[in-house]
Short mmCIF file of C-alpha atoms in Angstrom, two decimals:
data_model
loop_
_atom_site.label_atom_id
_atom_site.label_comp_id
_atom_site.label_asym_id
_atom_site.label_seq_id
_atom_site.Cartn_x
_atom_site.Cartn_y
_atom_site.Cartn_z
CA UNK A 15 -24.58 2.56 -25.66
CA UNK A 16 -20.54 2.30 -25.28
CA UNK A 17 -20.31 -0.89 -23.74
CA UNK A 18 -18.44 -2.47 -25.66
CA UNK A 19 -16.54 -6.28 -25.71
CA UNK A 20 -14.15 -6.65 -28.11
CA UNK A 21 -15.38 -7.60 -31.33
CA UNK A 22 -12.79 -10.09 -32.30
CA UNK A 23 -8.67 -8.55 -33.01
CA UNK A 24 -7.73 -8.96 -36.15
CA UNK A 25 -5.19 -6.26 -36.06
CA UNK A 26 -1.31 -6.84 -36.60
CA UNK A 27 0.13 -8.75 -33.83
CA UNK A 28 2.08 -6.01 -31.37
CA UNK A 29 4.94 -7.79 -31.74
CA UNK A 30 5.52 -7.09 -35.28
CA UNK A 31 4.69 -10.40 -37.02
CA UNK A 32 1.84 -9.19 -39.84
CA UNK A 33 -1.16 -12.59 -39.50
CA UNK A 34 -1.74 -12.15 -43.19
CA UNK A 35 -0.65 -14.88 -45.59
CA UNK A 36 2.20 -15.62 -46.75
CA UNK A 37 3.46 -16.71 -43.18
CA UNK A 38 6.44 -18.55 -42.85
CA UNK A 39 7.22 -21.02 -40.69
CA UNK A 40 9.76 -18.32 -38.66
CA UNK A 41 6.74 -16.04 -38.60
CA UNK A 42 4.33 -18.56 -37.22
CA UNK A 43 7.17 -19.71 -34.72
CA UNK A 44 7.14 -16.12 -33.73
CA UNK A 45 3.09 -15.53 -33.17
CA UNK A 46 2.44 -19.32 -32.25
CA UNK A 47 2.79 -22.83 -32.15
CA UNK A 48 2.39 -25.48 -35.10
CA UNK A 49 0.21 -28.50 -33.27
CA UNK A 50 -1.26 -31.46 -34.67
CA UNK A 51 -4.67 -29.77 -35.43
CA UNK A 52 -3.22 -26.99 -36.91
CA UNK A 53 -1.72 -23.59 -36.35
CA UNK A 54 -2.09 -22.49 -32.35
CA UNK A 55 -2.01 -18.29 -32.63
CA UNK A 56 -0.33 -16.14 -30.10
CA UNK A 57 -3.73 -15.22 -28.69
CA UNK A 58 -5.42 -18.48 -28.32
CA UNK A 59 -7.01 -19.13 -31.44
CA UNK A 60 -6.53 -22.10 -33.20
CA UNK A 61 -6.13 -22.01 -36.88
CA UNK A 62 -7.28 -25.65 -38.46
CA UNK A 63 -5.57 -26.48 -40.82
CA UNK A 64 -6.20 -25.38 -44.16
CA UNK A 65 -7.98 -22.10 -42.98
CA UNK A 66 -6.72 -19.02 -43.65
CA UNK A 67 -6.24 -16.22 -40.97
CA UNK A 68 -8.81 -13.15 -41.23
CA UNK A 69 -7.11 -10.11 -43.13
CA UNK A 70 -5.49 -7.87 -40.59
CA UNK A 71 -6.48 -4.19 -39.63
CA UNK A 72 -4.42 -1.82 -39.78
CA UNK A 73 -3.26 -0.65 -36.22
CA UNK A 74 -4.10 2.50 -35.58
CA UNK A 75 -1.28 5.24 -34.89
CA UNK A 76 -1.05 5.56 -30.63
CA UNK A 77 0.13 9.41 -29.55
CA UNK A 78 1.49 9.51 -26.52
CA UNK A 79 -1.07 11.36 -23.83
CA UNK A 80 0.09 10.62 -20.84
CA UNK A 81 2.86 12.35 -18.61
CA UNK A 82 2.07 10.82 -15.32
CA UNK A 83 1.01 7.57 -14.41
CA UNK A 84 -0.75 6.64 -11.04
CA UNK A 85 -1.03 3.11 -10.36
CA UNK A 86 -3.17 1.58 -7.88
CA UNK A 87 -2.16 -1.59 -6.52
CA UNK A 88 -5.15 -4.43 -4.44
CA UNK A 89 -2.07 -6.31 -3.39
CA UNK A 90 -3.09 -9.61 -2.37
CA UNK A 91 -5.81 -10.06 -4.90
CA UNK A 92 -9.27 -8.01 -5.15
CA UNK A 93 -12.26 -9.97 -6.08
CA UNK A 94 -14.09 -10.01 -9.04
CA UNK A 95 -16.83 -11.18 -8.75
CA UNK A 96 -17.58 -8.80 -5.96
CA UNK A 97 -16.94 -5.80 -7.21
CA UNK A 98 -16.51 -4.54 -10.99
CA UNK A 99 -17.53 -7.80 -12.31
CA UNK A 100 -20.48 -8.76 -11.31
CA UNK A 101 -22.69 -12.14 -11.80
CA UNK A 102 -26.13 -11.40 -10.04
CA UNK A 103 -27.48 -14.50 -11.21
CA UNK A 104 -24.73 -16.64 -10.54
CA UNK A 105 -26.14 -18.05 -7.25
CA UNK A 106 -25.62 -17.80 -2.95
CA UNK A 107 -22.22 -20.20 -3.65
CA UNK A 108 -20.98 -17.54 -6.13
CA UNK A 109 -21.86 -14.34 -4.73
CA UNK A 110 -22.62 -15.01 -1.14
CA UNK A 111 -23.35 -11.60 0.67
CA UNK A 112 -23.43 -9.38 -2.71
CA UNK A 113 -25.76 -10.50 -5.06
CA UNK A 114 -26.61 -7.10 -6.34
CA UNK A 115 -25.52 -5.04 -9.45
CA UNK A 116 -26.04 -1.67 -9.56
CA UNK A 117 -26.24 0.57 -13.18
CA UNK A 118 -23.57 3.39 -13.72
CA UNK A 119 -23.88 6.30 -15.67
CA UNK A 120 -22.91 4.13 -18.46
CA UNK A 121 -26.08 2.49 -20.11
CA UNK A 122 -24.85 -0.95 -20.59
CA UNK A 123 -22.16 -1.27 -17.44
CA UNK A 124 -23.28 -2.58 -13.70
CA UNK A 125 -20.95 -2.74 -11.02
CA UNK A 126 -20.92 -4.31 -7.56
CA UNK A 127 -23.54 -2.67 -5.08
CA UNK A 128 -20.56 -1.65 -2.89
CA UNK A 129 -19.26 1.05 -4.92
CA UNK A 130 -22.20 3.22 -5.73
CA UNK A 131 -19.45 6.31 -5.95
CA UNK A 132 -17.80 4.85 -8.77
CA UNK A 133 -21.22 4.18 -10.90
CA UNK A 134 -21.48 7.87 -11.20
CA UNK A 135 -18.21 8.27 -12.76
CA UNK A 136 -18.02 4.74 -15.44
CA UNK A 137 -17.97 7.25 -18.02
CA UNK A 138 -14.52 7.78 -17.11
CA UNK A 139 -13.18 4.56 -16.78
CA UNK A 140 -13.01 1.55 -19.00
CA UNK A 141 -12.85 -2.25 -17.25
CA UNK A 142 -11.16 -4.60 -18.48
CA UNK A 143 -13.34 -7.65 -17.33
CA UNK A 144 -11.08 -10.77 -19.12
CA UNK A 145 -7.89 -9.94 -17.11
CA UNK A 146 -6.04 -13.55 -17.31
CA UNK A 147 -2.45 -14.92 -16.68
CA UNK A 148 -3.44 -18.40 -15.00
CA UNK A 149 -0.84 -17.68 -11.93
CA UNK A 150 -2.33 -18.02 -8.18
CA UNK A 151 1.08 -17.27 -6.39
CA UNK A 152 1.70 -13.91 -4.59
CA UNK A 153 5.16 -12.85 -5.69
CA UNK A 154 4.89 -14.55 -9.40
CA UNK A 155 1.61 -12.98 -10.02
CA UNK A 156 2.87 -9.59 -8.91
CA UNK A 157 5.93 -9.77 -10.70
CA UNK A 158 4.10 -10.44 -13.76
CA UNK A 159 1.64 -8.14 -13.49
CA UNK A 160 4.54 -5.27 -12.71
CA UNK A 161 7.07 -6.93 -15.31
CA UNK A 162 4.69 -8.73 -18.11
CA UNK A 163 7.95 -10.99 -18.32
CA UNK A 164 7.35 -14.54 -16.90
CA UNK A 165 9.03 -15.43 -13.41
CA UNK A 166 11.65 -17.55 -13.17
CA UNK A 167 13.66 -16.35 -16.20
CA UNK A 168 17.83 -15.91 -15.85
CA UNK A 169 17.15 -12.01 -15.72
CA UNK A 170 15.17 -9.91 -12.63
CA UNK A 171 13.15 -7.62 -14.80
CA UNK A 172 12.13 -4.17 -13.33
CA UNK A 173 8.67 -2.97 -13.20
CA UNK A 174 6.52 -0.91 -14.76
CA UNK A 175 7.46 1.91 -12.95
CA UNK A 176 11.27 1.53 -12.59
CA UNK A 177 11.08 1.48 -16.22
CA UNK A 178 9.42 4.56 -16.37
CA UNK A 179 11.71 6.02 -13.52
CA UNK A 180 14.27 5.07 -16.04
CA UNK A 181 12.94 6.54 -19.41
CA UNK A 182 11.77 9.67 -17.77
CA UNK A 183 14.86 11.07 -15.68
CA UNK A 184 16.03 12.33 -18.78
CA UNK A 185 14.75 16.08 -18.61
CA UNK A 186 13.33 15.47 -15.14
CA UNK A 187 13.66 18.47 -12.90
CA UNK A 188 11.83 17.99 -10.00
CA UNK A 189 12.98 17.67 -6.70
CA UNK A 190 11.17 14.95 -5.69
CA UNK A 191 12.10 11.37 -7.10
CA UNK A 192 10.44 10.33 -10.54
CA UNK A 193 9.05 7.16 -8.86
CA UNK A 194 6.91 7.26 -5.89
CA UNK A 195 5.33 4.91 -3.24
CA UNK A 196 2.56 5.99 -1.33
CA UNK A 197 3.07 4.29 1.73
CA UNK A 198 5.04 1.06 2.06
CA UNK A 199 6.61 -1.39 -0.95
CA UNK A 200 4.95 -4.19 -0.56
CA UNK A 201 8.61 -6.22 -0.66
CA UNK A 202 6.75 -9.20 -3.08
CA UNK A 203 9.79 -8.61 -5.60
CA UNK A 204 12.60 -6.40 -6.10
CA UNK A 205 10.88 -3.49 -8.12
CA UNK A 206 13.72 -1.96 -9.40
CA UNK A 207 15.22 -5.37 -11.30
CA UNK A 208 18.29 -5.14 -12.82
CA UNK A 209 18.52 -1.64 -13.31
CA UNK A 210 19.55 -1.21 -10.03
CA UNK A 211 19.52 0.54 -6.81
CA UNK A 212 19.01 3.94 -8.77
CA UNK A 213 15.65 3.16 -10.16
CA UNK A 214 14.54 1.93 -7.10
CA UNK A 215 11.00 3.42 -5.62
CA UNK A 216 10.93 6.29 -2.73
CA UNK A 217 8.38 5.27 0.01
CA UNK A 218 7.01 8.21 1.89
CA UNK A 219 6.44 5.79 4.98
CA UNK A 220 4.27 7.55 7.13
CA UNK A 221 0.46 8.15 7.44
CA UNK A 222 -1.07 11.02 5.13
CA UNK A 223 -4.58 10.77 6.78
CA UNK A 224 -2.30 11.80 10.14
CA UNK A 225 -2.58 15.28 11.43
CA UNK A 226 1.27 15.61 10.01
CA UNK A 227 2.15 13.77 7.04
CA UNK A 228 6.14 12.32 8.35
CA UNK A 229 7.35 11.43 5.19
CA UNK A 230 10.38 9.47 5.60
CA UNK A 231 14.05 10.91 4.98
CA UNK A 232 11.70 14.56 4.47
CA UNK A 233 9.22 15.27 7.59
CA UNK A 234 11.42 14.55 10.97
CA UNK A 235 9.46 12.95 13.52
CA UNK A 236 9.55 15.32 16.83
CA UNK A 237 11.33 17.88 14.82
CA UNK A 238 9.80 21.30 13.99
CA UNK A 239 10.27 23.25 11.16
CA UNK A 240 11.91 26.11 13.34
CA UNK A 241 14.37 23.85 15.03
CA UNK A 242 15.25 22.16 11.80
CA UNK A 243 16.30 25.98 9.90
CA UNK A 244 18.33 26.24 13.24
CA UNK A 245 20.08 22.88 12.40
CA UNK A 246 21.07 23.90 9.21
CA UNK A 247 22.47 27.48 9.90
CA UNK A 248 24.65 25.84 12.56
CA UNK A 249 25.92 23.67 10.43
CA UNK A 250 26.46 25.87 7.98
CA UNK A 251 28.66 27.90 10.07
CA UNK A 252 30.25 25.11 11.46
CA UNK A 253 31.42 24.05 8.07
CA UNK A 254 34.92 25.82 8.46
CA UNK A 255 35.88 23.88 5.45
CA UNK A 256 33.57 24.32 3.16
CA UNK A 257 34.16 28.38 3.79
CA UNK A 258 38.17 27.51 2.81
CA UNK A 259 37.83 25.69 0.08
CA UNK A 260 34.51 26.79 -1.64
CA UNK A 261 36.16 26.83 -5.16
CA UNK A 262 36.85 22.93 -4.97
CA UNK A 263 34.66 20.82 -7.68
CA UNK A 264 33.81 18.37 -5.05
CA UNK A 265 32.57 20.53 -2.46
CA UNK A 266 30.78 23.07 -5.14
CA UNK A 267 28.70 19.49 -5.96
CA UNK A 268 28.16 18.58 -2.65
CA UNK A 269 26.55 21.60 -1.49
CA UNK A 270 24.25 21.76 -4.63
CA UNK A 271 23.17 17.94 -3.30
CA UNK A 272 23.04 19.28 0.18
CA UNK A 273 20.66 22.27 -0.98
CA UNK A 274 18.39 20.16 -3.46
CA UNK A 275 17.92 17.90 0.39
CA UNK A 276 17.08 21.17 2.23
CA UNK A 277 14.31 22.26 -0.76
CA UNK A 278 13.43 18.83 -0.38
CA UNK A 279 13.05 19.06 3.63
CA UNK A 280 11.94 22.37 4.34
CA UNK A 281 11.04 24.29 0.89
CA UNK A 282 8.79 23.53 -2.73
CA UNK A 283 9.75 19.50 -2.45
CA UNK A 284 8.20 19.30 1.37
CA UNK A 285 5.39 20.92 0.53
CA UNK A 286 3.89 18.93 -2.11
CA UNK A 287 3.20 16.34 0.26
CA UNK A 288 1.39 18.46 2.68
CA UNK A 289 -2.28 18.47 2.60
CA UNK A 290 -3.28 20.88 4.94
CA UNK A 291 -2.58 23.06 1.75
CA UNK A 292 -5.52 21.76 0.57
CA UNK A 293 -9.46 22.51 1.59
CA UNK A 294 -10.78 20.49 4.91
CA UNK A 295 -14.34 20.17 2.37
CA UNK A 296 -12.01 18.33 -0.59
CA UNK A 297 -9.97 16.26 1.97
CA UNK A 298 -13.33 14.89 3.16
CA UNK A 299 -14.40 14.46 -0.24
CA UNK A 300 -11.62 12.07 -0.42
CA UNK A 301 -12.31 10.28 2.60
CA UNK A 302 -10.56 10.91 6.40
CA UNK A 303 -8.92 7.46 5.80
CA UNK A 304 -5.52 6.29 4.59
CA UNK A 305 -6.30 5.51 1.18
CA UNK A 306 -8.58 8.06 0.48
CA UNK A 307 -5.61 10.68 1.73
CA UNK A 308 -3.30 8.79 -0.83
CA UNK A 309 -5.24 8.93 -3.82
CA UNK A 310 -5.08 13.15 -2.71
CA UNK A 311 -1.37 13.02 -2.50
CA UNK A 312 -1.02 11.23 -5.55
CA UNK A 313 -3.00 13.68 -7.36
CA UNK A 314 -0.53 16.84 -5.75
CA UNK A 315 2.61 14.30 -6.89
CA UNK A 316 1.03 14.38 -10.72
CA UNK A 317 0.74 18.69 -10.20
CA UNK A 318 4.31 18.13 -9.42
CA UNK A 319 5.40 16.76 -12.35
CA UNK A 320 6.20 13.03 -10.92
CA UNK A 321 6.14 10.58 -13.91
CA UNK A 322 4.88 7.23 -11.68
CA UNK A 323 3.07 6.98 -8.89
CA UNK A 324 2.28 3.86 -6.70
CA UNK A 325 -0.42 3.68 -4.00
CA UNK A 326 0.05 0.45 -2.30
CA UNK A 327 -3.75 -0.27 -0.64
CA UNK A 328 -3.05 -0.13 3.02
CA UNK A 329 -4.47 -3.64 4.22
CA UNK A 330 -4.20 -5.65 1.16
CA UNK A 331 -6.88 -7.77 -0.05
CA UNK A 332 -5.67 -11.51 0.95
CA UNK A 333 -9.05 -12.55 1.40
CA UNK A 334 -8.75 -16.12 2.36
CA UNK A 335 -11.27 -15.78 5.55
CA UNK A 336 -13.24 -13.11 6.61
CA UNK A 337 -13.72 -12.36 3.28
CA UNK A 338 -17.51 -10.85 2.94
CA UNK A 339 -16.17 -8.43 6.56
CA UNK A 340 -13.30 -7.23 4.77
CA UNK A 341 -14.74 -6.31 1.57
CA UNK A 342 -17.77 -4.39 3.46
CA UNK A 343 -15.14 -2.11 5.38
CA UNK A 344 -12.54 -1.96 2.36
CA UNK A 345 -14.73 -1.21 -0.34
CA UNK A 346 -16.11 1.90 0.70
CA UNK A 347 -12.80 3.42 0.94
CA UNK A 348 -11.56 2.39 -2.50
CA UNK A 349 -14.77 3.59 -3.79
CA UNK A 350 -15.11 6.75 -2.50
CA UNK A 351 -10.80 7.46 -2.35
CA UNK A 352 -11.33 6.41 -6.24
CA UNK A 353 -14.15 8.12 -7.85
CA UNK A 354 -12.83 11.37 -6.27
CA UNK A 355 -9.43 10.42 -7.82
CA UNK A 356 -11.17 10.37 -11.14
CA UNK A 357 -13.41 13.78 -10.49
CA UNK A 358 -10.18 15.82 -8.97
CA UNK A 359 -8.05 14.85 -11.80
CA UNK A 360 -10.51 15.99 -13.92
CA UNK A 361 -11.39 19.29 -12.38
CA UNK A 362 -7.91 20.28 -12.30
CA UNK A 363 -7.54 19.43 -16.00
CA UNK A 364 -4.80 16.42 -15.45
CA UNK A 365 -7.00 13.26 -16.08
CA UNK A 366 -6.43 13.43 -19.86
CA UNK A 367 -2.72 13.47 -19.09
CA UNK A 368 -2.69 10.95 -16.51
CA UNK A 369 -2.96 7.22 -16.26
CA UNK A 370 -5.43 6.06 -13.40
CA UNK A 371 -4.96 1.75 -13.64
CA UNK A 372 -6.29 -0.43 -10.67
CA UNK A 373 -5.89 -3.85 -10.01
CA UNK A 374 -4.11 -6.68 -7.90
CA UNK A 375 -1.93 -9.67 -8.83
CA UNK A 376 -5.22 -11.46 -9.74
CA UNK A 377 -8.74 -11.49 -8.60
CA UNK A 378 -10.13 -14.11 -6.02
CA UNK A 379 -11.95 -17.07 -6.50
CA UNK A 380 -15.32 -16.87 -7.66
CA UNK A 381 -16.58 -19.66 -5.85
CA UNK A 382 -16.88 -19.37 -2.10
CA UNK A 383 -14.63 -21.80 0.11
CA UNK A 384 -17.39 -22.54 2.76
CA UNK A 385 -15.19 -25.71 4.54
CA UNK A 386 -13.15 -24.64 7.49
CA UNK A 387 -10.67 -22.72 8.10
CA UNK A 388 -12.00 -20.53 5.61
CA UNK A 389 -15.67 -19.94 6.48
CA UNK A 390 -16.87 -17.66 3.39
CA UNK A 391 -13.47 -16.60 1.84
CA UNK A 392 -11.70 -16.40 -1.44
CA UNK A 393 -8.78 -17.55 -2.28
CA UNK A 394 -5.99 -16.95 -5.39
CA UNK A 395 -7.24 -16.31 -8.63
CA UNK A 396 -5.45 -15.92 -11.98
CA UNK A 397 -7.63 -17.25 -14.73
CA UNK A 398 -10.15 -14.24 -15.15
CA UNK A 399 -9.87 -11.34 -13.44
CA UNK A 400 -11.00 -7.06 -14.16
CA UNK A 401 -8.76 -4.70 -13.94
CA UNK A 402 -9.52 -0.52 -14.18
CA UNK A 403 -7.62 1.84 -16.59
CA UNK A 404 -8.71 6.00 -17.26
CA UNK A 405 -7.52 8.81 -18.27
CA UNK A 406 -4.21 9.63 -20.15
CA UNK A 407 -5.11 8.36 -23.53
CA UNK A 408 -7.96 5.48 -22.19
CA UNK A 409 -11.37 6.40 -23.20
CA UNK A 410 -13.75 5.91 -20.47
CA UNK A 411 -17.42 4.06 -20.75
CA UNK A 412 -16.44 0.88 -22.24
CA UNK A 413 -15.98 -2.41 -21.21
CA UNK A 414 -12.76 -4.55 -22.58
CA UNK A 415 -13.76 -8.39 -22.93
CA UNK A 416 -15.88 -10.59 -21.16
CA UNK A 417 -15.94 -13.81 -18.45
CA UNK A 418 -18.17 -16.31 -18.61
CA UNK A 419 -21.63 -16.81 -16.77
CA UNK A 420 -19.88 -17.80 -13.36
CA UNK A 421 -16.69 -15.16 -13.73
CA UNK A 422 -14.56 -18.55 -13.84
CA UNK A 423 -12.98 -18.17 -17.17
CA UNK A 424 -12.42 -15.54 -19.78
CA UNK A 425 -15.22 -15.67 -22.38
CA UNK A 426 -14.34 -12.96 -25.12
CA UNK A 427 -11.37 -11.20 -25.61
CA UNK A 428 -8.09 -12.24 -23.37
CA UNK A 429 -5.88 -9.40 -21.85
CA UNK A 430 -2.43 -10.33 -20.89
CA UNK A 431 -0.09 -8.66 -18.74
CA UNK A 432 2.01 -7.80 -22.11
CA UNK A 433 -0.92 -5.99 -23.50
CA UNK A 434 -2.33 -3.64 -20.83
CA UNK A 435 1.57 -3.25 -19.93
CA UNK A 436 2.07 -2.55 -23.49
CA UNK A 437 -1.13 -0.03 -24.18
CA UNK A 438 0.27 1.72 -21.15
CA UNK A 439 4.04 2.01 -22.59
CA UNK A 440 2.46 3.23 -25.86
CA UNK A 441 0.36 6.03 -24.07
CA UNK A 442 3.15 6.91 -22.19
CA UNK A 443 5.53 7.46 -25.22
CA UNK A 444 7.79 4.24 -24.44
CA UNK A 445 9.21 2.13 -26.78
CA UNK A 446 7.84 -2.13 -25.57
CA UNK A 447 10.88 -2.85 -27.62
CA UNK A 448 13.43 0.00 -26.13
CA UNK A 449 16.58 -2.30 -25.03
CA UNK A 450 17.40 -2.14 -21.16
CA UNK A 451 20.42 -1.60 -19.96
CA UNK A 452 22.09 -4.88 -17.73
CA UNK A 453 24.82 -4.27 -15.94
CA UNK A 454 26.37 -7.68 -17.44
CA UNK A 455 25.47 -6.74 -20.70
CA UNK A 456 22.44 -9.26 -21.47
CA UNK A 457 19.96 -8.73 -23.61
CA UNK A 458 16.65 -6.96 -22.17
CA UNK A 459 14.13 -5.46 -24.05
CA UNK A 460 10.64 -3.35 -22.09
CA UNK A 461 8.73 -6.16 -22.77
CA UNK A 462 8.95 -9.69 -24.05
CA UNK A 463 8.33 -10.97 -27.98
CA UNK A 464 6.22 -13.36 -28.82
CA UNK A 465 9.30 -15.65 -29.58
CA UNK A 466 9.89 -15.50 -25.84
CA UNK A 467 6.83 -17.70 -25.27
CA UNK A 468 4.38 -14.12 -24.16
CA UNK A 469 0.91 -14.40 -24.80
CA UNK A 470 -1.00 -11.54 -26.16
CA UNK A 471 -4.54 -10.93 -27.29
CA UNK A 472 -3.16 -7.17 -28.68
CA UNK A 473 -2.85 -3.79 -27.40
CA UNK A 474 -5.88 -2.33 -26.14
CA UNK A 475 -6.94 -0.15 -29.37
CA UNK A 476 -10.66 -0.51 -28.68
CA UNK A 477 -9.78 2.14 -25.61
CA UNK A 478 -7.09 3.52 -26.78
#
């Protein structure tokens, strides 16, 4: 059986801080707090005073897998409870309309009864089922899930995928930008931080389950490819003084922009996001829906080279009221868009070099609010929560952690935002401690220490 909760982390803290004896009081500053009882460990455990710490394991050495990173963001909060964690015997005022599990292909793992597509592909997937950072706002959640740095701080941190924007246009060819959004930025915080305007994501706009995919600022709406060669001809004779002065630095730069726009528009850059390249039998596969259409053109974006991809989920999951409607329309489609995800990747030989993770700001409440206004919804949830991860360096069939009988509180294991931010870094070969640059010359580092107040139960090693 691989299921598999963690069976208690005794490895060196990620931070750096060895938790074998002799500590000093500087170390235990940097992994904890001293209290009255005793010593209060970065990950929650309480040391009594006069025990000693368990001897640490060696961390295993992480290789970098993964070139391309897809992440798939519930904005607005998916719940738990409903979907890929379960509690069947939790009771009508728990589960409401869902009180089934169903088995996956993974002896040991249930799911929610809604996504039957994904139980046939848990062996590629781990969940990690303790997911907790205690925060029930929109924007703070989401900016710590997409940072791991706390909000409020004197510095606008950028996300997980401005970062990697960052890190990875050195050496990056392609012609289409190193940081995606499939279709709309959500706008809950500036993603791009204090590394600026530069590093900030492209969002295709536009509809790829549309019979023409009109990706902004590359597919003209009303234009045709025809008339759009014709535009640039004429304006390439037109350009009297380019023709003059075609020795000049400036204008030798400005045409290479202006052709790397035109490959972009009309030649290799265009073309990755159209899917009638692909086979009407596969795009059904996917699902003749927005997301399911997304997860396809996020797969042709990883072909492409594109370190980070975002699919925003069109809709959101803000569940408040008509909560059990939404999830019986919405779940389908993330289920089937996916599981094929997960197969295509595969098929095509990219899902041990790519990052599949899936998740919102936090889950939903696992009680139901029956009162009015809400009639049957869910609302914010931050203290337990599952989150997805595959491919790229994640081994698939296991479960990471646990909640408790009720999915109200993490039972076994906590994940932080640091530590599933972090175990993605690692796989992706960048440094948690790599400074960032500020414009005003602060210091920033990838991810906050310890002795910046971050909790963290450890990088994910048990999947890794």
């Amino acid at each position: 059986m691989h299921a598999k909760s963690h069976p208690g982390f005794t490895s060196a803290n990620p931070m750096g801080v060895s938790l074998s004896l002799p500590m000093t009081r500087r170390d235990a500053l940097r992994v904890g707090l001293f209290s009255t009882a005793g010593l209060l460990l970065a990950d929650g455990t309480m040391l009594r005073a006069g025990e000693v710490p368990a001897a640490p394991r060696a961390a295993p050495a992480i290789k970098p897998k993964a070139r391309s990173v897809i992440q798939i963001f519930l904005w607005g909060g998916m719940s738990h409870i409903d979907t890929w964690d379960p509690k069947p015997d939790a009771g009508y005022d728990y589960m409401g309309e869902f009180a089934k599990a169903i088995p996956t292909n993974v002896d040991g793992i249930q799911i929610g009864e809604l996504f039957p597509q994904l139980a046939k592909q848990a062996d590629k997937y781990a969940l990690i089922r303790s997911m907790t950072h205690r925060n029930n706002g929109h924007e703070t959640a989401a900016y710590l899930m997409q940072t791991a740095h706390a909000p409020g701080e004197r510095l606008a941190y950028p996300s997980v995928g401005a970062v990697f924007s960052h890190f990875k246009s050195v050496g990056y060819k392609g012609l289409i930008p190193p940081y995606v959004v499939l279709t709309q930025p959500q706008g809950r915080f500036s993603e791009e931080g204090f590394l600026g305007p530069r590093m900030k994501p492209f969002a295709t706009g536009g509809d790829p389950s549309a019979p023409r995919f009109e990706v902004e600022g590359v597919v003209s709406r009303g234009v045709a490819d025809a008339r759009q060669k014709s535009r640039r001809e004429l304006l390439g004779k037109m350009d009297t003084m380019g023709h003059a002065m075609a020795a000049s630095p400036q204008l030798v730069a400005s045409e290479e922009a202006k052709k790397q726009a035109y490959e972009l528009i009309l030649g290799p850059g265009r073309e990755v996001f159209d899917l009638s390249k692909e086979k009407p039998e596969l795009r059904d596969r996917y699902g003749r829906h927005t997301f399911g259409q997304d997860c396809l053109a996020a797969r042709r974006l990883v072909e492409a080279g594109v370190p980070y991809i975002v699919i925003n989920y069109p809709g959101g999951w803000d569940t408040h009221s008509n909560h059990f409607a939404t999830m019986r329309r919405q779940c389908p489609q993330l289920d089937q868009g996916l599981a094929m995800l997960l197969q295509d990747l595969q098929d095509h030989g990219l899902l041990e070099s790519t990052i599949v993770w899936c998740c919102g700001e936090f889950g939903r409440g696992p009680k139901v609010d029956w009162q009015p206004p809400w009639n049957g919804g869910r609302n914010h949830y931050g203290n337990v929560f599952t989150s997805l991860v595959a491919g790229g360096g994640f081994k698939g069939g296991h479960l990471v952690g646990a909640s408790d009988r009720r999915a109200e509180e993490v039972k076994d294991r906590p994940v932080y935002p640091t530590d599933l931010l972090g175990s993605i870094y690692a796989l992706g070969g960048i440094d948690a401690t790599a400074k960032l640059p500020h414009p005003m010359g602060a210091e920033a580092h990838v991810l906050p220490a310890a002795a910046e107040g971050a909790k963290s139960g450890g990088l994910l090693t048990e999947i890794m």
